[in-house]
Short mmCIF file of C-alpha atoms and ligand atoms in Angstrom, two decimals:
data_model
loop_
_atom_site.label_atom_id
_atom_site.label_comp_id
_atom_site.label_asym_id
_atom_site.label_seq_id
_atom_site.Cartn_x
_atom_site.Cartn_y
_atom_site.Cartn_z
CA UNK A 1 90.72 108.58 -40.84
CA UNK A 2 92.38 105.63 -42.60
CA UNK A 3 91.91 107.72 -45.99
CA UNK A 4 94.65 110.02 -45.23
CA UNK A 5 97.88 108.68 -46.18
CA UNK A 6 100.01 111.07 -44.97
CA UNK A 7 98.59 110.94 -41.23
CA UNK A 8 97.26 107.10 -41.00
CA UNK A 9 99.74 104.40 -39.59
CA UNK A 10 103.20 105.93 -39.63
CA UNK A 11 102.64 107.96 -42.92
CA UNK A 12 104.92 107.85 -45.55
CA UNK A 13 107.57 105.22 -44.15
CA UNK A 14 104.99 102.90 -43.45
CA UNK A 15 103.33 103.54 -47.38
CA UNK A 16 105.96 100.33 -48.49
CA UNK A 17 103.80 97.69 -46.37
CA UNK A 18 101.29 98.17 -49.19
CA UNK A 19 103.44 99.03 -51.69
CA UNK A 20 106.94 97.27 -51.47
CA UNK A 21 107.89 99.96 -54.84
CA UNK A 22 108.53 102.62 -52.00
CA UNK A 23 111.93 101.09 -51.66
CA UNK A 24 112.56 100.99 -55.10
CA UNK A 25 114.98 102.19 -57.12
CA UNK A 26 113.68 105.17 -58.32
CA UNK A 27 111.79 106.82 -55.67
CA UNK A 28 110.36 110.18 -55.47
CA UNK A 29 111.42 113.10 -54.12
CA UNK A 30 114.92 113.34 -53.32
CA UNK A 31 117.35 115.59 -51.97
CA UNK A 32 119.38 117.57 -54.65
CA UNK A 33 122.87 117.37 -53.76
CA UNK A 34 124.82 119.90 -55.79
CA UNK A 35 127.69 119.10 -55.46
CA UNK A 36 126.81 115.70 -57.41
CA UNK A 37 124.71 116.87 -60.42
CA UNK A 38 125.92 116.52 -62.96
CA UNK A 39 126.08 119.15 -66.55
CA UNK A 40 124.78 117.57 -69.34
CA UNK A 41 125.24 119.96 -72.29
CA UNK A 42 123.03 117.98 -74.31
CA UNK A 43 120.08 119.14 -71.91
CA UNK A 44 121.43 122.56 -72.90
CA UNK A 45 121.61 121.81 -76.78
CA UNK A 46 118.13 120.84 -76.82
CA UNK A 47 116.37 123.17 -74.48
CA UNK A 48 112.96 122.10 -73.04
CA UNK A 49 110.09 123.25 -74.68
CA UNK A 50 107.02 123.97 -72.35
CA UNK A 51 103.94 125.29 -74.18
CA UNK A 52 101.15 126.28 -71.79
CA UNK A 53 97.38 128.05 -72.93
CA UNK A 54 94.68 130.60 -71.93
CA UNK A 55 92.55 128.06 -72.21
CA UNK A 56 93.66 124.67 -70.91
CA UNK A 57 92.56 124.84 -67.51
CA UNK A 58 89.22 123.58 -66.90
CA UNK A 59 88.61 122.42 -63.48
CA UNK A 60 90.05 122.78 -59.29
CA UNK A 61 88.94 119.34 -56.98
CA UNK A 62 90.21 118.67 -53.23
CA UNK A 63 91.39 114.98 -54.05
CA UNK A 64 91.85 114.91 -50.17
CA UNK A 65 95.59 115.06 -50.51
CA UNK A 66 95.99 119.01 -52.25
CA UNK A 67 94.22 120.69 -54.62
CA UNK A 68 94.53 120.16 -58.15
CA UNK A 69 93.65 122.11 -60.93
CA UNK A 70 92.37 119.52 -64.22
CA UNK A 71 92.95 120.31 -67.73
CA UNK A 72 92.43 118.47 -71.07
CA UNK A 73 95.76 119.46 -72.18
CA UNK A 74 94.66 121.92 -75.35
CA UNK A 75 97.43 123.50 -76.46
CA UNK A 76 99.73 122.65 -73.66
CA UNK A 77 103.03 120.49 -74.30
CA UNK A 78 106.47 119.74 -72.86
CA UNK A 79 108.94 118.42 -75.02
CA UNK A 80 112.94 118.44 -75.83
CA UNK A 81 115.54 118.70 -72.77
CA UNK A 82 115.99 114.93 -71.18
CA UNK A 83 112.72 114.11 -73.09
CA UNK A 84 112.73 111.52 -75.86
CA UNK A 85 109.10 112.53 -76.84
CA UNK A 86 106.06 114.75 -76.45
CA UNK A 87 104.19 114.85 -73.21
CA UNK A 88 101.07 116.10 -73.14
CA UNK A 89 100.13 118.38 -69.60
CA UNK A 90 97.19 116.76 -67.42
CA UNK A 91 97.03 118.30 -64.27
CA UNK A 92 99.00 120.76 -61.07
CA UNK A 93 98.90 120.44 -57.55
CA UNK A 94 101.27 121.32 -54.95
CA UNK A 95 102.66 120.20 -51.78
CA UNK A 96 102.85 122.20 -48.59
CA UNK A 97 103.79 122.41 -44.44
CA UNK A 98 102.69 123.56 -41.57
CA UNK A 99 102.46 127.04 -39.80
CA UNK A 100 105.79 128.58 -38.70
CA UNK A 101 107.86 125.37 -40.22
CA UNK A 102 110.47 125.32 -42.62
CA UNK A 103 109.71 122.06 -43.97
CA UNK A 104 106.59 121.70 -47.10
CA UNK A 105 108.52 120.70 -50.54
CA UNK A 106 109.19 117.46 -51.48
CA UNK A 107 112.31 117.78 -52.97
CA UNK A 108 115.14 119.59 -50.82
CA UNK A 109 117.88 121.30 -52.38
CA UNK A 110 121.07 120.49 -50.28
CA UNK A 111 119.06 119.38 -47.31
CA UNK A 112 117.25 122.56 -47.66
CA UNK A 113 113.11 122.36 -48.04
CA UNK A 114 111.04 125.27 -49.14
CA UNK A 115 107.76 126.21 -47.86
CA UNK A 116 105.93 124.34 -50.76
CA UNK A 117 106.06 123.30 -54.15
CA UNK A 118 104.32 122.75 -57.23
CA UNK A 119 103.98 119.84 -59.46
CA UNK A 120 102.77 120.18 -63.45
CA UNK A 121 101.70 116.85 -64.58
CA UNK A 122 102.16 115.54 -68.07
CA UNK A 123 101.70 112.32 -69.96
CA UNK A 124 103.82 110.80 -72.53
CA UNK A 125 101.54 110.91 -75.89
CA UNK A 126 102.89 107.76 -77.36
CA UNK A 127 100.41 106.42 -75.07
CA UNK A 128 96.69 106.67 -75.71
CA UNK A 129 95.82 108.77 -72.41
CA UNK A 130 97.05 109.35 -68.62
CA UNK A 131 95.59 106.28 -67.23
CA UNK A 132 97.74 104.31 -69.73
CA UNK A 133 100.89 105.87 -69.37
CA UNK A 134 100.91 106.77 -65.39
CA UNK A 135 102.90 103.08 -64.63
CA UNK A 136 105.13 102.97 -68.13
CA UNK A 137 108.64 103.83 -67.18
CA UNK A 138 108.93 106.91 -69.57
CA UNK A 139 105.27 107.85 -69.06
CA UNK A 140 104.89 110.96 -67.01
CA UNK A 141 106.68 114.18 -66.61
CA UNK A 142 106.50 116.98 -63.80
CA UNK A 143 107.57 120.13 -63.77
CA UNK A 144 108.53 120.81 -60.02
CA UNK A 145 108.62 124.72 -58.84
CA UNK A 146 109.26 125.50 -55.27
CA UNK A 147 107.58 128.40 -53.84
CA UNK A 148 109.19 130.76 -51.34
CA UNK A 149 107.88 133.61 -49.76
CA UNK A 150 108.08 137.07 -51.19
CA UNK A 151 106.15 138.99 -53.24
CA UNK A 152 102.33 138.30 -53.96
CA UNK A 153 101.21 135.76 -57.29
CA UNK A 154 98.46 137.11 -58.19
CA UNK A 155 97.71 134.70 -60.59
CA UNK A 156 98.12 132.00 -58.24
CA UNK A 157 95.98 133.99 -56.05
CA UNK A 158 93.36 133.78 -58.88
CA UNK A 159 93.31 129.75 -57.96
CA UNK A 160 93.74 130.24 -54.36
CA UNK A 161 90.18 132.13 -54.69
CA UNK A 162 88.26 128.91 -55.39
CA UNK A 163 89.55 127.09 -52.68
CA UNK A 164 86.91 127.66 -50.48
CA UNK A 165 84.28 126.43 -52.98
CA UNK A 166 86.32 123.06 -52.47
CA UNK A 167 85.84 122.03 -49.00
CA UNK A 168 85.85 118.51 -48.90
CA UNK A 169 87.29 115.49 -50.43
CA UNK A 170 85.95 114.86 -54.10
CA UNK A 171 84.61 118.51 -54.16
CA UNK A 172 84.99 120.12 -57.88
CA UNK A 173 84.17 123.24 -59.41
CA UNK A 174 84.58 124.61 -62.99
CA UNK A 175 87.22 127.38 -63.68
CA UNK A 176 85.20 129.88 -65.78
CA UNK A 177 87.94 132.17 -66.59
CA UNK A 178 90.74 131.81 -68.57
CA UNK A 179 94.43 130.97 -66.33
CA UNK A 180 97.38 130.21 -68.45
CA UNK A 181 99.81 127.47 -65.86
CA UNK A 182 103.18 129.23 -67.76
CA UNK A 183 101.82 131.65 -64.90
CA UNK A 184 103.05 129.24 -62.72
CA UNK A 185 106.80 129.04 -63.96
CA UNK A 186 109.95 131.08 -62.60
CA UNK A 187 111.13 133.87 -64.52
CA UNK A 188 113.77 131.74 -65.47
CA UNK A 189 113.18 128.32 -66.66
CA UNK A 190 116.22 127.41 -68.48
CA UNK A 191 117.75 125.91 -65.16
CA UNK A 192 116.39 122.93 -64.30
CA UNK A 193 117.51 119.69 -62.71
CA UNK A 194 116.50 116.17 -63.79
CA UNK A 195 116.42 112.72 -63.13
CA UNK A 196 114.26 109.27 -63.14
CA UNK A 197 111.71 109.04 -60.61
CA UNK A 198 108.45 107.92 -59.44
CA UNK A 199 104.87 109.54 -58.25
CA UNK A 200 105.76 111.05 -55.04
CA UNK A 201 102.21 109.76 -53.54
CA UNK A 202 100.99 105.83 -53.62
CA UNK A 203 101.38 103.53 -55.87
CA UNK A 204 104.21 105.45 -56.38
CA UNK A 205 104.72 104.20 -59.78
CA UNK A 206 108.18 104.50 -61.38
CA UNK A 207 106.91 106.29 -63.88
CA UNK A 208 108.00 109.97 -63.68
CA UNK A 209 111.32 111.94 -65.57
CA UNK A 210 111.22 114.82 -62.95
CA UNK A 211 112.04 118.42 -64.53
CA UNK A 212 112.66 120.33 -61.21
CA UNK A 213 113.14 124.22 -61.86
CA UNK A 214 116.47 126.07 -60.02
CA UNK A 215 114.75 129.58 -59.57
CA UNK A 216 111.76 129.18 -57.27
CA UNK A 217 108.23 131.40 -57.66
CA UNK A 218 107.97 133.79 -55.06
CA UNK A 219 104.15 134.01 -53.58
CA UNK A 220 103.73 135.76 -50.38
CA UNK A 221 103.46 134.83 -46.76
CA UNK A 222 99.55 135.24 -46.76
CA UNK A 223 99.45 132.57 -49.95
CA UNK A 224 101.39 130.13 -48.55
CA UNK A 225 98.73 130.48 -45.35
CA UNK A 226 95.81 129.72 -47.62
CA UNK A 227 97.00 126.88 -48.84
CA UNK A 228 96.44 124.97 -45.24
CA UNK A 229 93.02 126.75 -45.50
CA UNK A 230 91.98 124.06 -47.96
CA UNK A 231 90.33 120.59 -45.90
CA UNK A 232 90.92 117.34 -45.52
CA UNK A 233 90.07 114.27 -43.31
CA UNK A 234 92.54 113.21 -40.27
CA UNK A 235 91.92 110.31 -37.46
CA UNK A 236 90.50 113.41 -35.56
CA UNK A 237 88.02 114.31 -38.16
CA UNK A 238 87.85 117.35 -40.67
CA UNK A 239 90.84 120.07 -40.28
CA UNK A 240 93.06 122.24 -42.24
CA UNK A 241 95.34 120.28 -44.66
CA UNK A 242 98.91 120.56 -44.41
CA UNK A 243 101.88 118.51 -44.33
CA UNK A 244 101.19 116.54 -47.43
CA UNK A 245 104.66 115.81 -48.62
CA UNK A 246 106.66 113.02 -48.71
CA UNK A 247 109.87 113.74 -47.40
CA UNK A 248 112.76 112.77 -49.49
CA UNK A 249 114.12 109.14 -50.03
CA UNK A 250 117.68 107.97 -51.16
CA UNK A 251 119.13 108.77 -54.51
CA UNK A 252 120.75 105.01 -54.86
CA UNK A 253 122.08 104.69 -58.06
CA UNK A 254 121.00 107.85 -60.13
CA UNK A 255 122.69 111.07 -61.03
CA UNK A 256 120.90 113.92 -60.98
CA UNK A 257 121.43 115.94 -64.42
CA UNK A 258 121.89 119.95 -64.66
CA UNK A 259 120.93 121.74 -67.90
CA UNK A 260 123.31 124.61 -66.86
CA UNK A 261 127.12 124.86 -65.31
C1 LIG B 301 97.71 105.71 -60.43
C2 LIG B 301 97.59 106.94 -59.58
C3 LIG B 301 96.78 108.01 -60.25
C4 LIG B 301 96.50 109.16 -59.31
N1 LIG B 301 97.75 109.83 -58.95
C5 LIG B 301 98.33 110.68 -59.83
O1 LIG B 301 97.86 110.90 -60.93
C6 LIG B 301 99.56 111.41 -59.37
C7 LIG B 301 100.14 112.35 -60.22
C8 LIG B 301 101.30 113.04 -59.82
C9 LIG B 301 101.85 112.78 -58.56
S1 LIG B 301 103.28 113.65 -58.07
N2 LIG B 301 103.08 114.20 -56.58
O2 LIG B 301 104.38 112.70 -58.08
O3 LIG B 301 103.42 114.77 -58.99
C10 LIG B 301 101.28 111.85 -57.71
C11 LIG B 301 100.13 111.15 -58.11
C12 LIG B 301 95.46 107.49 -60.72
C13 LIG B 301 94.64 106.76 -59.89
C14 LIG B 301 93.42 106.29 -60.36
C15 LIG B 301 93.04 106.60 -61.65
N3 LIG B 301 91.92 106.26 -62.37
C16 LIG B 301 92.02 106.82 -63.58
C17 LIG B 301 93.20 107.51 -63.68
C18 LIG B 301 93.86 107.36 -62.46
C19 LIG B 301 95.09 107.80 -62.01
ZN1 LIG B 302 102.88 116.13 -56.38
#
């Protein structure tokens, strides 16, 4: 079906016939070279403060691209690191592949993908609410935690249980128990990489400072599995949805920043 963007046309490298900003210059994801980042000690000095609740969570919908768990932001805020002010946290989703592939993240580390990763959406409060600040240069910024297979998440396994109450595009259902997203973070997440970029998904607004976490979360085989269990609509009709990443595009003139040696 036309509505998928990720199997329609030629996917992803055909997305800049509608929206030339897909060969801008500060696309989204991108490959983390590490040899090139770069140690900012300042990142260090100020360490990033992410403040998550019980209670914040409030809703899961299949937006026909992932899943993504809605929240009104209560309680949870990211400031400090490369962040000039206080960013209130809207929303998570993730990213995934396909069965038996190596490929699912959006960002690559070295050339290196991991089986999926998760995005923590939050919106600059200087502006009055998401809708104002997802297309202002310094208005979003996502947390990005690859997953890799290990041991089980329970937690996560706690969202993965209402998947199949979302089968279809637009589908919604309340979360009526209380799921804190610092769940969600690696043990350790002091080391973190950032730079300038955009939504990874159209209109790809240039719009996102990207806080992408070293230390992955480990979830196991089975829970990377469930995530294709989730639906969405292809040219062939209704199937399991995987394969909703955007594979990485060049760097061209940024440096990606390190907040540890
Ligand atoms: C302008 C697009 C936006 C919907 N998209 C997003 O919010 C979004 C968020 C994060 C990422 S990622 N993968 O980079 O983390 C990609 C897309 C969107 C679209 C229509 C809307 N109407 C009201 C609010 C609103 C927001
Ligand atoms: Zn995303």
């Amino acid at each position: 079906k036309r509505g998928n963007i990720y199997l329609s046309g030629a996917g992803p490298s055909a997305w800049h016939e509608e929206y030339p900003v897909a060969k801008g210059k500060r696309q989204s994801p991108v490959d983390i070279n590490t040899n090139k980042t770069k140690f900012d000690p300042k990142l260090a000095a100020d360490p990033l403060t992410i403040r998550f609740s019980d209670s914040c969570c409030q809703s899961i919908v299949n937006t026909g691209i992932s899943f993504q768990v809605t929240s009104n932001g209560a309680g949870c805020e990211l400031s400090g690191g490369p962040l000039d002010s206080t960013y209130q946290f809207a929303q998570f989703h993730a990213h995934w592949g396909a069965y038996l592939k190596t490929t699912g993240s959006e960002h690559t580390v070295d050339g290196v993908s991991y089986p999926a990763e998760l995005h923590l959406v939050h919106w600059n409060t200087k502006y009055d609410d998401f809708k104002d600040a997802v297309d202002k240069p310094d208005g979003l910024a996502v947390i990005a935690v690859f997953f890799k297979r290990g041991k089980e998440h329970p937690g996560f396994g706690k969202i993965q249980d209402l998947f199949s109450k979302i089968p279809a595009k637009g589908a919604k259902v309340n979360i009526d128990f209380e799921f804190n997203p610092g769940l969600l973070m690696p043990p350790d997440s002091e080391n973190y990489w950032t730079y300038l970029g955009s939504l990874t998904t159209p209109p790809l607004y240039e719009s996102v400072t990207w806080i992408v976490m070293k230390e992955p979360l480990e979830v196991s085989v089975e829970q990377i599995a469930i995530l294709r269990t989730l639906l969405w609509e292809t040219p062939n009709g209704v199937s399991q949805m995987y394969n909703n990443f955007r594979p990485p595009v060049p760097l061209r003139d940024r440096v990606i920043r390190a907040s540890f040696g």
